[in-house]
Coordinates of C-alpha atoms in Angstrom, one line a residue:
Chain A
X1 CA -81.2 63.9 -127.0
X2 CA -81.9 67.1 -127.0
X3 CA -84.0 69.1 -129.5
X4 CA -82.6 73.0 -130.3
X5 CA -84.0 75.5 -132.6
X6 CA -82.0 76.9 -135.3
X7 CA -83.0 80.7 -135.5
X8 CA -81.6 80.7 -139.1
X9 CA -83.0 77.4 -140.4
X10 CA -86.5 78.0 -138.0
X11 CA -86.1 74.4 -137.5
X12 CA -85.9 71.8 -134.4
X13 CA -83.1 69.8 -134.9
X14 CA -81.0 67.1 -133.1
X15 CA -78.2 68.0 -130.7
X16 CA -75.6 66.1 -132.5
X17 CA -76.1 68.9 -135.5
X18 CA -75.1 71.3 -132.9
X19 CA -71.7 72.5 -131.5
X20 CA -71.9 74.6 -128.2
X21 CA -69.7 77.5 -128.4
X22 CA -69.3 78.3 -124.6
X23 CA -70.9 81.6 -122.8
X24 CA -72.5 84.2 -124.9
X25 CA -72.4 87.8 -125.2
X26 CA -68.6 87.8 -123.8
X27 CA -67.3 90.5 -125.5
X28 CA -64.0 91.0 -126.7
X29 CA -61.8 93.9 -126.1
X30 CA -62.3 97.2 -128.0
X31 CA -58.3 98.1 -127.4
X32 CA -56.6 94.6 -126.0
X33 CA -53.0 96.6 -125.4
X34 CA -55.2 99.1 -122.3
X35 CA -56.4 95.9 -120.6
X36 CA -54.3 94.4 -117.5
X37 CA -53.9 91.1 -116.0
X38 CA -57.2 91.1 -114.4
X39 CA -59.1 92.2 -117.2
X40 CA -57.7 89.4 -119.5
X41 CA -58.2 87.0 -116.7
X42 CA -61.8 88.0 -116.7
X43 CA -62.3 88.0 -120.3
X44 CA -60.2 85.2 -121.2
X45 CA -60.9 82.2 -118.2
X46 CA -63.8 83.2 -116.0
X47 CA -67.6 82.3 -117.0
X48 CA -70.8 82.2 -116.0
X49 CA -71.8 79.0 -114.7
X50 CA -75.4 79.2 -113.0
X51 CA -77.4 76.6 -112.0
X52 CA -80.7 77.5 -113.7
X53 CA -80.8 80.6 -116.8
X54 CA -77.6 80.6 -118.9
X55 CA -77.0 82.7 -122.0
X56 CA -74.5 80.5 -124.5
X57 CA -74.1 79.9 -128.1
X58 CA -74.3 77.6 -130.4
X59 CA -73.4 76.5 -133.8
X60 CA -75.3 74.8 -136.1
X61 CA -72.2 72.6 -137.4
X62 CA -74.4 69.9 -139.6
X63 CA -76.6 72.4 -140.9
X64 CA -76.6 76.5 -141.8
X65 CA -73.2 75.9 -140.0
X66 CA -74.0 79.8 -138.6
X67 CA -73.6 80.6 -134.9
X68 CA -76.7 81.4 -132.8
X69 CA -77.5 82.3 -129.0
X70 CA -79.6 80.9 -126.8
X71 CA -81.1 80.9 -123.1
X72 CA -81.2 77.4 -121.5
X73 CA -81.7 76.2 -118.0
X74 CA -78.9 74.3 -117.0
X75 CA -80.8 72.0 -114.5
X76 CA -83.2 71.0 -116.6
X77 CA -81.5 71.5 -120.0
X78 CA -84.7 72.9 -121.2
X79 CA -84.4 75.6 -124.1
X80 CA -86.2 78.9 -122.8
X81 CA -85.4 80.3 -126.6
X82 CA -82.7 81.0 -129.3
X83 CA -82.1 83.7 -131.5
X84 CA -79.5 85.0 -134.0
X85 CA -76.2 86.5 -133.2
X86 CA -75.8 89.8 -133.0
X87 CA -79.8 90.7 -131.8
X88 CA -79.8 91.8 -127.9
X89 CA -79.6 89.4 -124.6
X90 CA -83.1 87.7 -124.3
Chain B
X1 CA -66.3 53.4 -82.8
X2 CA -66.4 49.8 -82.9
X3 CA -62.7 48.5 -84.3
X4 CA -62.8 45.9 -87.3
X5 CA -60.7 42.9 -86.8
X6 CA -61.3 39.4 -88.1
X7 CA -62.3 38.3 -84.1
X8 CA -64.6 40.7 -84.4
X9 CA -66.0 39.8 -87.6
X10 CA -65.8 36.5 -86.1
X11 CA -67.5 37.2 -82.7
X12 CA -70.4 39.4 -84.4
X13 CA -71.1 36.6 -86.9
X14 CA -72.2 33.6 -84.0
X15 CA -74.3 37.0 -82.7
X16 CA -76.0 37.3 -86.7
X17 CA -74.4 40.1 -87.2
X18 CA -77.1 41.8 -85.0
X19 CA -74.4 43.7 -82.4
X20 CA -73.2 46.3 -84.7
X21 CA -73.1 49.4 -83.5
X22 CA -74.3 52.5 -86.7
X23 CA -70.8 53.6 -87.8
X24 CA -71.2 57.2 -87.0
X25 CA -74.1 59.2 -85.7
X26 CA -75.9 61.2 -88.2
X27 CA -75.1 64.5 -86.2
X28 CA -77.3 68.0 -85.7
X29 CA -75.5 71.2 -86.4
X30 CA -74.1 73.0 -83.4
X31 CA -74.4 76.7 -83.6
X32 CA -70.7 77.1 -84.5
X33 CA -67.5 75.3 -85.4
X34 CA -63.8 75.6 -85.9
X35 CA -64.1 74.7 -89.3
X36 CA -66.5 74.1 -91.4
X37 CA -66.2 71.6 -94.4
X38 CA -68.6 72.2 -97.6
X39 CA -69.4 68.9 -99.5
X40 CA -69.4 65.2 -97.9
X41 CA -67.7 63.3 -100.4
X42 CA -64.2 61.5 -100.5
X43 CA -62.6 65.1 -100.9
X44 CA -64.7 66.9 -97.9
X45 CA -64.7 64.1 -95.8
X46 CA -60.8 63.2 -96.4
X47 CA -60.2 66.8 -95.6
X48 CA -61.8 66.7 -91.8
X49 CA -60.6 63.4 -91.3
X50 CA -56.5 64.9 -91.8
X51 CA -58.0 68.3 -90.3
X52 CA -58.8 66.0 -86.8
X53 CA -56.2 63.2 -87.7
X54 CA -53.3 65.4 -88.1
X55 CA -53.4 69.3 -87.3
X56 CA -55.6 68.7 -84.1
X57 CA -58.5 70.6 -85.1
X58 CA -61.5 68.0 -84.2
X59 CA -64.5 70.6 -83.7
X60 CA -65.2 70.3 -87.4
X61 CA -68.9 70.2 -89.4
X62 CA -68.9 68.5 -93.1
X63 CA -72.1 70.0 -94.7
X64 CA -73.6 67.3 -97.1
X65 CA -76.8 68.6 -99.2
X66 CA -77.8 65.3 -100.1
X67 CA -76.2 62.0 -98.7
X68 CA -72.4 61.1 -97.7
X69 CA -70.6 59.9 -100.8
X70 CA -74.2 60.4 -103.1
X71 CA -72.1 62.4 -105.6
X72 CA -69.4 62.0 -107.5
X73 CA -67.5 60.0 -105.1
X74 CA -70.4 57.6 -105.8
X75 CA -70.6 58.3 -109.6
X76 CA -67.1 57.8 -110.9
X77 CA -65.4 54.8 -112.2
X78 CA -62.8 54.6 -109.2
X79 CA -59.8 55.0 -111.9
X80 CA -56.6 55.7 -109.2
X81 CA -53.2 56.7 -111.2
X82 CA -50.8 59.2 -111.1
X83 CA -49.0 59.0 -114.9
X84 CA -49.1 63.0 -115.8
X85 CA -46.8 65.0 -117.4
X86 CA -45.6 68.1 -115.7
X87 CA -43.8 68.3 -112.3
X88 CA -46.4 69.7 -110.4
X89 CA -49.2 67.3 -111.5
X90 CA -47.0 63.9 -111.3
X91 CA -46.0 65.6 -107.3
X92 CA -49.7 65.9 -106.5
X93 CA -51.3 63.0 -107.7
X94 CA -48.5 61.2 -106.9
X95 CA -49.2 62.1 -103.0
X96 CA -52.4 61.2 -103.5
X97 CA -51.5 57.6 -104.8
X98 CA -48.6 57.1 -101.9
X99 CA -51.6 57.7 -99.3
X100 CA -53.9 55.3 -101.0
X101 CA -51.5 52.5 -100.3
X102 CA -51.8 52.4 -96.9
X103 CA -55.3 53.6 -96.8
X104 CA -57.4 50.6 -95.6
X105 CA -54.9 50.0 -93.0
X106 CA -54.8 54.1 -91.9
X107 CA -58.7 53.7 -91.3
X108 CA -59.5 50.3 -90.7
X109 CA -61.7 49.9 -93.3
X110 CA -61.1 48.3 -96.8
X111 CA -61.2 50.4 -99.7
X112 CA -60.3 47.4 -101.5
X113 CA -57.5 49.3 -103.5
X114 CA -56.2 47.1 -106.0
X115 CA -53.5 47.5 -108.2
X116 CA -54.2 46.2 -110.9
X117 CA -52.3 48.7 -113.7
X118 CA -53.5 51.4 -116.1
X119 CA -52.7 50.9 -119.2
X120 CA -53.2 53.5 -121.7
X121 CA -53.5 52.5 -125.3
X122 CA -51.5 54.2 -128.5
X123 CA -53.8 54.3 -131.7
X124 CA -51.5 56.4 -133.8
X125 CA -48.4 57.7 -134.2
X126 CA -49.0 61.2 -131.9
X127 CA -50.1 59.0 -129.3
X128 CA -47.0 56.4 -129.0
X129 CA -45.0 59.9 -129.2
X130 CA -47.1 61.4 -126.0
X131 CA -47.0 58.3 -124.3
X132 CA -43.8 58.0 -124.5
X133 CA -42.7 61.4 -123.7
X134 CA -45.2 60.9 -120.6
X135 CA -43.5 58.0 -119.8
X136 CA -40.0 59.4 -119.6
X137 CA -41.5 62.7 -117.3
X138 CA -43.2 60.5 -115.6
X139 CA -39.8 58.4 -114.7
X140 CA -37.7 61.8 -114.1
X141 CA -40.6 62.2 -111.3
X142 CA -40.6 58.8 -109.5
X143 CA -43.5 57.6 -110.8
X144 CA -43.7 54.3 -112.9
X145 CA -45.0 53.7 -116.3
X146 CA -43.6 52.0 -119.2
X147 CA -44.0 50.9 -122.8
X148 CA -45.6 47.8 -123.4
X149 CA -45.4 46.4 -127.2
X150 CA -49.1 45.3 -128.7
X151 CA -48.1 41.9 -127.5
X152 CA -47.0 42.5 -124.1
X153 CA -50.7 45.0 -124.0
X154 CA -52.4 42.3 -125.5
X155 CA -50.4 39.8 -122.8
X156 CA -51.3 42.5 -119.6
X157 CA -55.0 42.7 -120.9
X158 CA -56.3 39.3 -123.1
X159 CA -59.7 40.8 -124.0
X160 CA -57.7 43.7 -126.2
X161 CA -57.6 43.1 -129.7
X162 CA -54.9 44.3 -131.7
X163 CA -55.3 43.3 -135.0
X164 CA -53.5 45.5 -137.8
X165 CA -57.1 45.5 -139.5
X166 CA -59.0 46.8 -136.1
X167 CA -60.2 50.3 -136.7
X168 CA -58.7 51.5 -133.8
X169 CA -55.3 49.8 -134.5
X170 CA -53.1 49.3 -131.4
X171 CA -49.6 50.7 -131.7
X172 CA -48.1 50.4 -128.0
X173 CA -49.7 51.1 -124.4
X174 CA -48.3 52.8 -121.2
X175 CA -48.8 50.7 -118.2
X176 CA -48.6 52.3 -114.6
X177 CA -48.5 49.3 -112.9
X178 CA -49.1 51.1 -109.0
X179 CA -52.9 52.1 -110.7
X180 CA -55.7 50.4 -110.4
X181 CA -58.8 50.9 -108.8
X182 CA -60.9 51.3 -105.4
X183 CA -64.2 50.8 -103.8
X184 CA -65.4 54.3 -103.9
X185 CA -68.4 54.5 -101.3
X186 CA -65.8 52.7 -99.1
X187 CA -63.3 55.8 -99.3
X188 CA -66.3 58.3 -98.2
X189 CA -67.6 55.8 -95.7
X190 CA -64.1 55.0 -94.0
X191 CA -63.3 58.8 -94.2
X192 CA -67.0 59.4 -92.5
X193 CA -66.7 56.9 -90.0
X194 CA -62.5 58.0 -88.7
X195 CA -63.0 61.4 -88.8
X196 CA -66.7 60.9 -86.9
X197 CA -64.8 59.4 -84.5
X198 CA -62.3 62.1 -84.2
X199 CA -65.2 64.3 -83.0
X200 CA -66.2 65.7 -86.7
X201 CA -70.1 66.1 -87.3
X202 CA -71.7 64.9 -90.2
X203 CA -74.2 66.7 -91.7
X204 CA -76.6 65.5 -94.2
X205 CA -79.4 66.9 -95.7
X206 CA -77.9 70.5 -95.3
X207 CA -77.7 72.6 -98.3
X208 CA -75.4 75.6 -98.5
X209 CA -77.4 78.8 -99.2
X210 CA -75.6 81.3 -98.0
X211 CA -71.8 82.6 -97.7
X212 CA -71.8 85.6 -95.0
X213 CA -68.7 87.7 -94.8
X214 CA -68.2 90.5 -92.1
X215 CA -67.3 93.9 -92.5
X216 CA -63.4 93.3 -92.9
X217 CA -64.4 90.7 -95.9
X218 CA -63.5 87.7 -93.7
X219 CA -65.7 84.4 -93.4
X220 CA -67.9 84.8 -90.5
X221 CA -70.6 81.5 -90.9
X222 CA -72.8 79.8 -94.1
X223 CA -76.5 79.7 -94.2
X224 CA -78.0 76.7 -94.6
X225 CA -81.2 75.0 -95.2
X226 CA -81.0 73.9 -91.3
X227 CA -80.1 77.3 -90.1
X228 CA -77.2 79.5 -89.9
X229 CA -73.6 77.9 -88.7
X230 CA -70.6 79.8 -87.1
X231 CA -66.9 79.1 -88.3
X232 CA -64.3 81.6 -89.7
X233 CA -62.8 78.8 -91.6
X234 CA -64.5 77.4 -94.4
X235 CA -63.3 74.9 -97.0
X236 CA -65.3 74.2 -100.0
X237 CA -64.8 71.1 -102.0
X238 CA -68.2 71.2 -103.4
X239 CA -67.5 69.5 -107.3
X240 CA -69.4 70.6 -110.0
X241 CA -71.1 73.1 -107.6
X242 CA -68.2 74.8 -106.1
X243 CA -68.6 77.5 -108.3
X244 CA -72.1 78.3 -106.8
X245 CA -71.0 78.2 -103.3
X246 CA -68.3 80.8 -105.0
X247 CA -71.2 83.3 -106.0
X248 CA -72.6 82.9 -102.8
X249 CA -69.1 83.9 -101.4
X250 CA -69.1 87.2 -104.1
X251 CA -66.4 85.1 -105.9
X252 CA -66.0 84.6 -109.9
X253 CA -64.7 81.6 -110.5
X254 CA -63.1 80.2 -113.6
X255 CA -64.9 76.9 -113.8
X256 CA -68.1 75.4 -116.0
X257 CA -69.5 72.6 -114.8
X258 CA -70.6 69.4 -117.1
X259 CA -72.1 66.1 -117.2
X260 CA -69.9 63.0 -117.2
X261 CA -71.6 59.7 -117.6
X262 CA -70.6 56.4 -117.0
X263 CA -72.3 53.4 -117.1
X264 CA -71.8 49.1 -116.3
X265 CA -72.9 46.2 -117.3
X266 CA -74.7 43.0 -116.4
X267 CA -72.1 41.2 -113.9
X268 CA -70.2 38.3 -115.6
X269 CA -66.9 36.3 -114.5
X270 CA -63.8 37.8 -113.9
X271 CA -62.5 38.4 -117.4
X272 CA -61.0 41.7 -117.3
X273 CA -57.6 42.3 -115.4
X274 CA -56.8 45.7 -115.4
X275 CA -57.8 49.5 -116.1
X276 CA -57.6 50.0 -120.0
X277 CA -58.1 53.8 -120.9
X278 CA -58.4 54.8 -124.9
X279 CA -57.9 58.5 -124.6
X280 CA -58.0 58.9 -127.8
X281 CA -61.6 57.2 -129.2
X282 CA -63.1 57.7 -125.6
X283 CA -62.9 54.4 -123.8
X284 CA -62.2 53.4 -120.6
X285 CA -62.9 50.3 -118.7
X286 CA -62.0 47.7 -115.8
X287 CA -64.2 45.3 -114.6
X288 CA -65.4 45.4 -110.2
X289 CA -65.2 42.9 -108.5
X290 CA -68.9 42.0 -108.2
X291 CA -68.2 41.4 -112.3
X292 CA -70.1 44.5 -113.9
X293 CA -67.4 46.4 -116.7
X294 CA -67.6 49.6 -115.6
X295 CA -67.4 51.8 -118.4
X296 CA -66.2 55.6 -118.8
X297 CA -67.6 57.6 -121.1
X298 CA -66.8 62.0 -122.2
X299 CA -68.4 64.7 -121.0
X300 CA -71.9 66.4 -122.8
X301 CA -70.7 69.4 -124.9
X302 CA -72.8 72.1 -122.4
X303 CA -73.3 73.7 -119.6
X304 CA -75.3 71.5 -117.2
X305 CA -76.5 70.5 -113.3
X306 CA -78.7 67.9 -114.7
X307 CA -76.6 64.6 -113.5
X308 CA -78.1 62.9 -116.8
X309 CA -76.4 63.4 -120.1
X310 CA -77.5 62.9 -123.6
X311 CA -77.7 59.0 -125.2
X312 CA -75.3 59.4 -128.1
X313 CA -72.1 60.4 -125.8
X314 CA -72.6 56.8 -124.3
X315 CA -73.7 55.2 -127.9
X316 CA -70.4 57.0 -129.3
X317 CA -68.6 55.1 -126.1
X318 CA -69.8 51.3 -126.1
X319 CA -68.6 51.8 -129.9
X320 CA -64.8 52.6 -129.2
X321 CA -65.1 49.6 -126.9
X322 CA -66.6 47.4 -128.8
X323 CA -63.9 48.1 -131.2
X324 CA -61.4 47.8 -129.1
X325 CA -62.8 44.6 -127.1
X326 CA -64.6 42.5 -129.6
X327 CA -65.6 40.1 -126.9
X328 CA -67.6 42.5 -125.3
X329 CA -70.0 42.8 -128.4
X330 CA -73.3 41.2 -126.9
X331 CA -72.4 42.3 -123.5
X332 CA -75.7 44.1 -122.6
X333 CA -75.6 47.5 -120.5
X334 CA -77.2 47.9 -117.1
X335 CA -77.2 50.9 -115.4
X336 CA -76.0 54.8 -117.0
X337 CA -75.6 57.7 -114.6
X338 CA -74.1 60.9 -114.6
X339 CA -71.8 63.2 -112.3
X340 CA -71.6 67.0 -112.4
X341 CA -67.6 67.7 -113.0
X342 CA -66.5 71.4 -112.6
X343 CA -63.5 71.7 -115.2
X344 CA -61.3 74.6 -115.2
X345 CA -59.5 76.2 -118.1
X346 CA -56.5 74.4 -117.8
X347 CA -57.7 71.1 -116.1
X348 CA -56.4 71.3 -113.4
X349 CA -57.5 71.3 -109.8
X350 CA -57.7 75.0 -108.0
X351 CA -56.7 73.7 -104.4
X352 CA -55.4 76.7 -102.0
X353 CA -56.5 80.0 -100.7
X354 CA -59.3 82.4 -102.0
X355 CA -59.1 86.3 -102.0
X356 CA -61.6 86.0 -98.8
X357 CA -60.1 85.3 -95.6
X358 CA -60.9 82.2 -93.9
X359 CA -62.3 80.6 -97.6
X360 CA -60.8 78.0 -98.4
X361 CA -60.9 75.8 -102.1
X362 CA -60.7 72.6 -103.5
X363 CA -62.4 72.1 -106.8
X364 CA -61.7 72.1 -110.8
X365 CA -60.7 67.8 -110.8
X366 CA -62.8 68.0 -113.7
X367 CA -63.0 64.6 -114.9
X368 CA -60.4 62.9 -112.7
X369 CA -60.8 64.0 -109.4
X370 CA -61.6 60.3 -107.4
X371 CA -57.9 58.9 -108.3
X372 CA -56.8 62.5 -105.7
X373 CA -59.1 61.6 -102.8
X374 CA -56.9 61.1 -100.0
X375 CA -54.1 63.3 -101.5
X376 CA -56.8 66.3 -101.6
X377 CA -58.5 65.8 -98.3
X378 CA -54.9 65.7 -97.0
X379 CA -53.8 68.8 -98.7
X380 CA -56.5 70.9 -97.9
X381 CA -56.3 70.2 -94.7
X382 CA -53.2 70.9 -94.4
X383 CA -53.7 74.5 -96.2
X384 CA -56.9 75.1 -93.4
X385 CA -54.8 74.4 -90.4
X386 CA -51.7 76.5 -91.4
X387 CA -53.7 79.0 -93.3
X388 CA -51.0 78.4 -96.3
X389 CA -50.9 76.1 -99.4
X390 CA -48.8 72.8 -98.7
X391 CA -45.5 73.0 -101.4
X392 CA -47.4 70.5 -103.4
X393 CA -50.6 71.9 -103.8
X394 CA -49.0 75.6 -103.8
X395 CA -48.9 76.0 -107.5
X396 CA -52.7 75.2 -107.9
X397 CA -53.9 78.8 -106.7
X398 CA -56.2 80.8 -107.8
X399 CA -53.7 83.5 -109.0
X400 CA -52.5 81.5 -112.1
X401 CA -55.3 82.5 -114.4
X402 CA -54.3 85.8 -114.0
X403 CA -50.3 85.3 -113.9
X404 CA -50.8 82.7 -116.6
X405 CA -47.9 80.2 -115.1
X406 CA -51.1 77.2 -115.4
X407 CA -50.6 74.0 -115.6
X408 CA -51.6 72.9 -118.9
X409 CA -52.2 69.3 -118.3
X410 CA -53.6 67.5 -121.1
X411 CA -53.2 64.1 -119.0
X412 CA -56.0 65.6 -115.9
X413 CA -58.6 64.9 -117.7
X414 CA -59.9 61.3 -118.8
X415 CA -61.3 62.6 -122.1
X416 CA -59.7 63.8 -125.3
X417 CA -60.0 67.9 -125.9

């Protein structure tokens, strides 16, 4: 099982306190009634899915229950580091 | 290609089984191709068998990076049905089922297809209502299924319990009785060895690194790690890496690729007759016929390439089962593995053109892509050689994620979500 940091509690934890929460830093439309079909499609369905650095967040469910990003590497599911919402892309 | 017959068998045997011949040449790439195939599994190599078999195109490379079948062909738990709810799903995997029957025959090699029944087990009342409404969508479509009572489950499958006091009480099952299972390194290997001798090469050992497109946007070759290949058509049925090869191509694509583990357990006697699946608490199991359960578990919660998965998605498994199958309590566990499945937003399979010409697709079976093999293979193929989707696999483009008409299907995948 994996190990992940909570920013907020500055703690290593158990995955199974954790909820992924998909890509992060997808941002979400400043005015949703300008955007067309390929800009929802974009926003709403495609992702990032690299083999190696990804950017995603998490939640920490069983705990400060407060959602956090982080930068992991999807082959080895190693965590390069996490940080709180809202602070810039690592 | 030598042809199996039982006088053969019979002949080779007083010889020691010494006079087989290899069952198709582990080829070099030529400079160029007609077609070019990314991804030796079932799907790939089901696509240039139907590509040589049917539509005449026999100059045709499969690109493996690792070893034929070494993927998820060889990592699932060889679950084949076709129960799913909406019209389009039901007509595809339905294909896919009606070309599984005569599959062994077709290639002259057993893929030991046995139809043994899925039966999928109610626990509450939303499931007896979804069962059942699958069942009647599924009749509307031609394909069987019915409502068993907890005695006629508990008849179809003896190890079940369905005592009123389990914790995952029993309420009904749907049984597709035309399901069952296969041999799944059979299916790559007999799809290897028909279309090899159609004139396909098989490549192993040759990684994709490189999509080039000319100066009209069109497929022009792929870099690999044995040198750059020729072929202005190009079919990717990569799994939980098609979305790579996409990038390479300069393609987004709207898929995110997970672990999915499954695992078996020391061999025993036949005691286990049929596929049960448990949608709702995660379980899903049939026994092989060497005797190990072979056991289904969900998909990790992440991102991930790693082909491992994390302990407690198996732990939170073997307890549904051994719920669900008291017997099966001191049953110890063998071997775990894990599979890379690219799921798409709606899980369901993207299987058609790309925005690049000469690119083909077929990727996004998620968790349930083994049961489509032949069906796949044959409709990708089919959308290669006419350079349009097949009616069937039509409504699986690309386009629907921006035109929203998807294809919801709650059934595609194996796991609850």
């Amino acid at each position: 099982m994996i190990l992940i940091h909570c920013p907020y509690c500055d703690e290593k934890r158990p995955e199974i306190e954790f909820a992924n929460a998909g890509q992060a830093h997808v941002v979400r439309p400043v005015d949703p009634s300008t955007y067309d079909d390929a800009q929802w499609e974009a926003f709403l369905f495609i992702r990032a899915n690299p083999r190696g650095r990804h950017h995603e967040r998490w939640r920490h469910i069983h705990g400060c229950g407060r959602f956090f990003n982080a930068v992991r590497d999807t082959v080895t599911d190693k965590f390069e580091a996490t940080y709180k919402a809202g602070k810039p892309r690592r | 290609m030598t042809r199996f017959s039982g006088l053969n068998l019979f002949a080779k045997a007083l010889g020691g089984h010494k006079g087989w011949a290899e069952q198709w040449p582990d080829a070099v790439p030529k400079p160029a191709y007609d077609a070019i195939i990314i991804g030796g599994g079932g799907h790939g190599l089901g696509a240039a068998y139907y590509l040589a078999k049917k539509y005449g195109i026999n100059n045709v490379a499969v690109l493996e990076k690792g070893w034929i079948g070494g993927g998820n062909t060889g990592r699932n738990t060889t679950i084949i049905r076709s129960n799913y709810l909406y019209d389009e799903s039901a007509h595809l995997y339905d294909h896919a089922v009606k070309l599984w029957d005569g599959l062994s025959q077709e290639l002259n090699y057993n893929v030991m297809y046995s139809k043994r029944g899925v039966m999928m087990l109610a626990h509450n009342v939303h499931d007896v209502q979804s069962l059942q409404r699958h069942i009647h969508a599924n009749r509307l479509n031609g394909v069987d299924n019915e409502w068993l009572t907890p005695q006629e489950a508990k008849a179809y499958c003896p190890p079940l319990s369905i005592s009123p006091q389990a914790r995952h009480p029993v309420l009904g099952a749907a049984l597709q009785r035309r399901g069952g299972t296969a041999r799944h390194d059979s299916v790559a290997w007999g799809y290897a060895r028909g279309a090899a001798a159609l004139g396909v090469d098989i490549i192993q050992n040759c990684a994709v690194t490189g999509v080039r497109r000319g100066v009209d946007g069109a497929v022009e070759g792929v870099e690999t790690s044995r040198g750059y290949i020729a072929s202005k058509r190009v079919g990717v049925s990569a799994a939980g890496n098609s979305s790579v090869i996409m990038q390479m191509a300069g393609l987004d694509f709207p898929l995110e690729s997970y672990p999915l583990q499954a695992l078996v357990s020391e061999p025993v006697k036949p005691t286990f007759p049929c596929v049960v699946m448990s949608n709702t608490v995660h379980a899903y199991m049939s026994q092989s016929d060497k005797g190990e359960l072979v056991i289904g578990a969900g998909t990790d919660q992440y991102v991930s390439y790693s082909q491992r998965g994390a302990l407690h998605i198996i732990e939170h498994t073997l307890a549904a089962i051994c719920e669900i199958f008291p017997i099966y309590r001191r049953m110890r566990m063998l071997r775990t593995w894990g599979g890379i499945v690219d799921v798409t937003p709606d899980r369901s399979p993207i299987l058609g053109k790309t925005p690049v010409t000469g690119l083909y697709v077929n990727c996004g079976w998620g968790t349930g892509g083994f049961k489509a093999t032949p069906g796949a293979g044959d409709l990708l193929a089919y959308t290669m050689a006419k350079d349009e989707p097949h009616p069937i696999n039509a409504p699986y483009n690309l386009d629907r994620f921006r035109n929203g008409r998807l294809i919801d299907e709650a059934a595609a995948a194996a796991v609850a979500h």
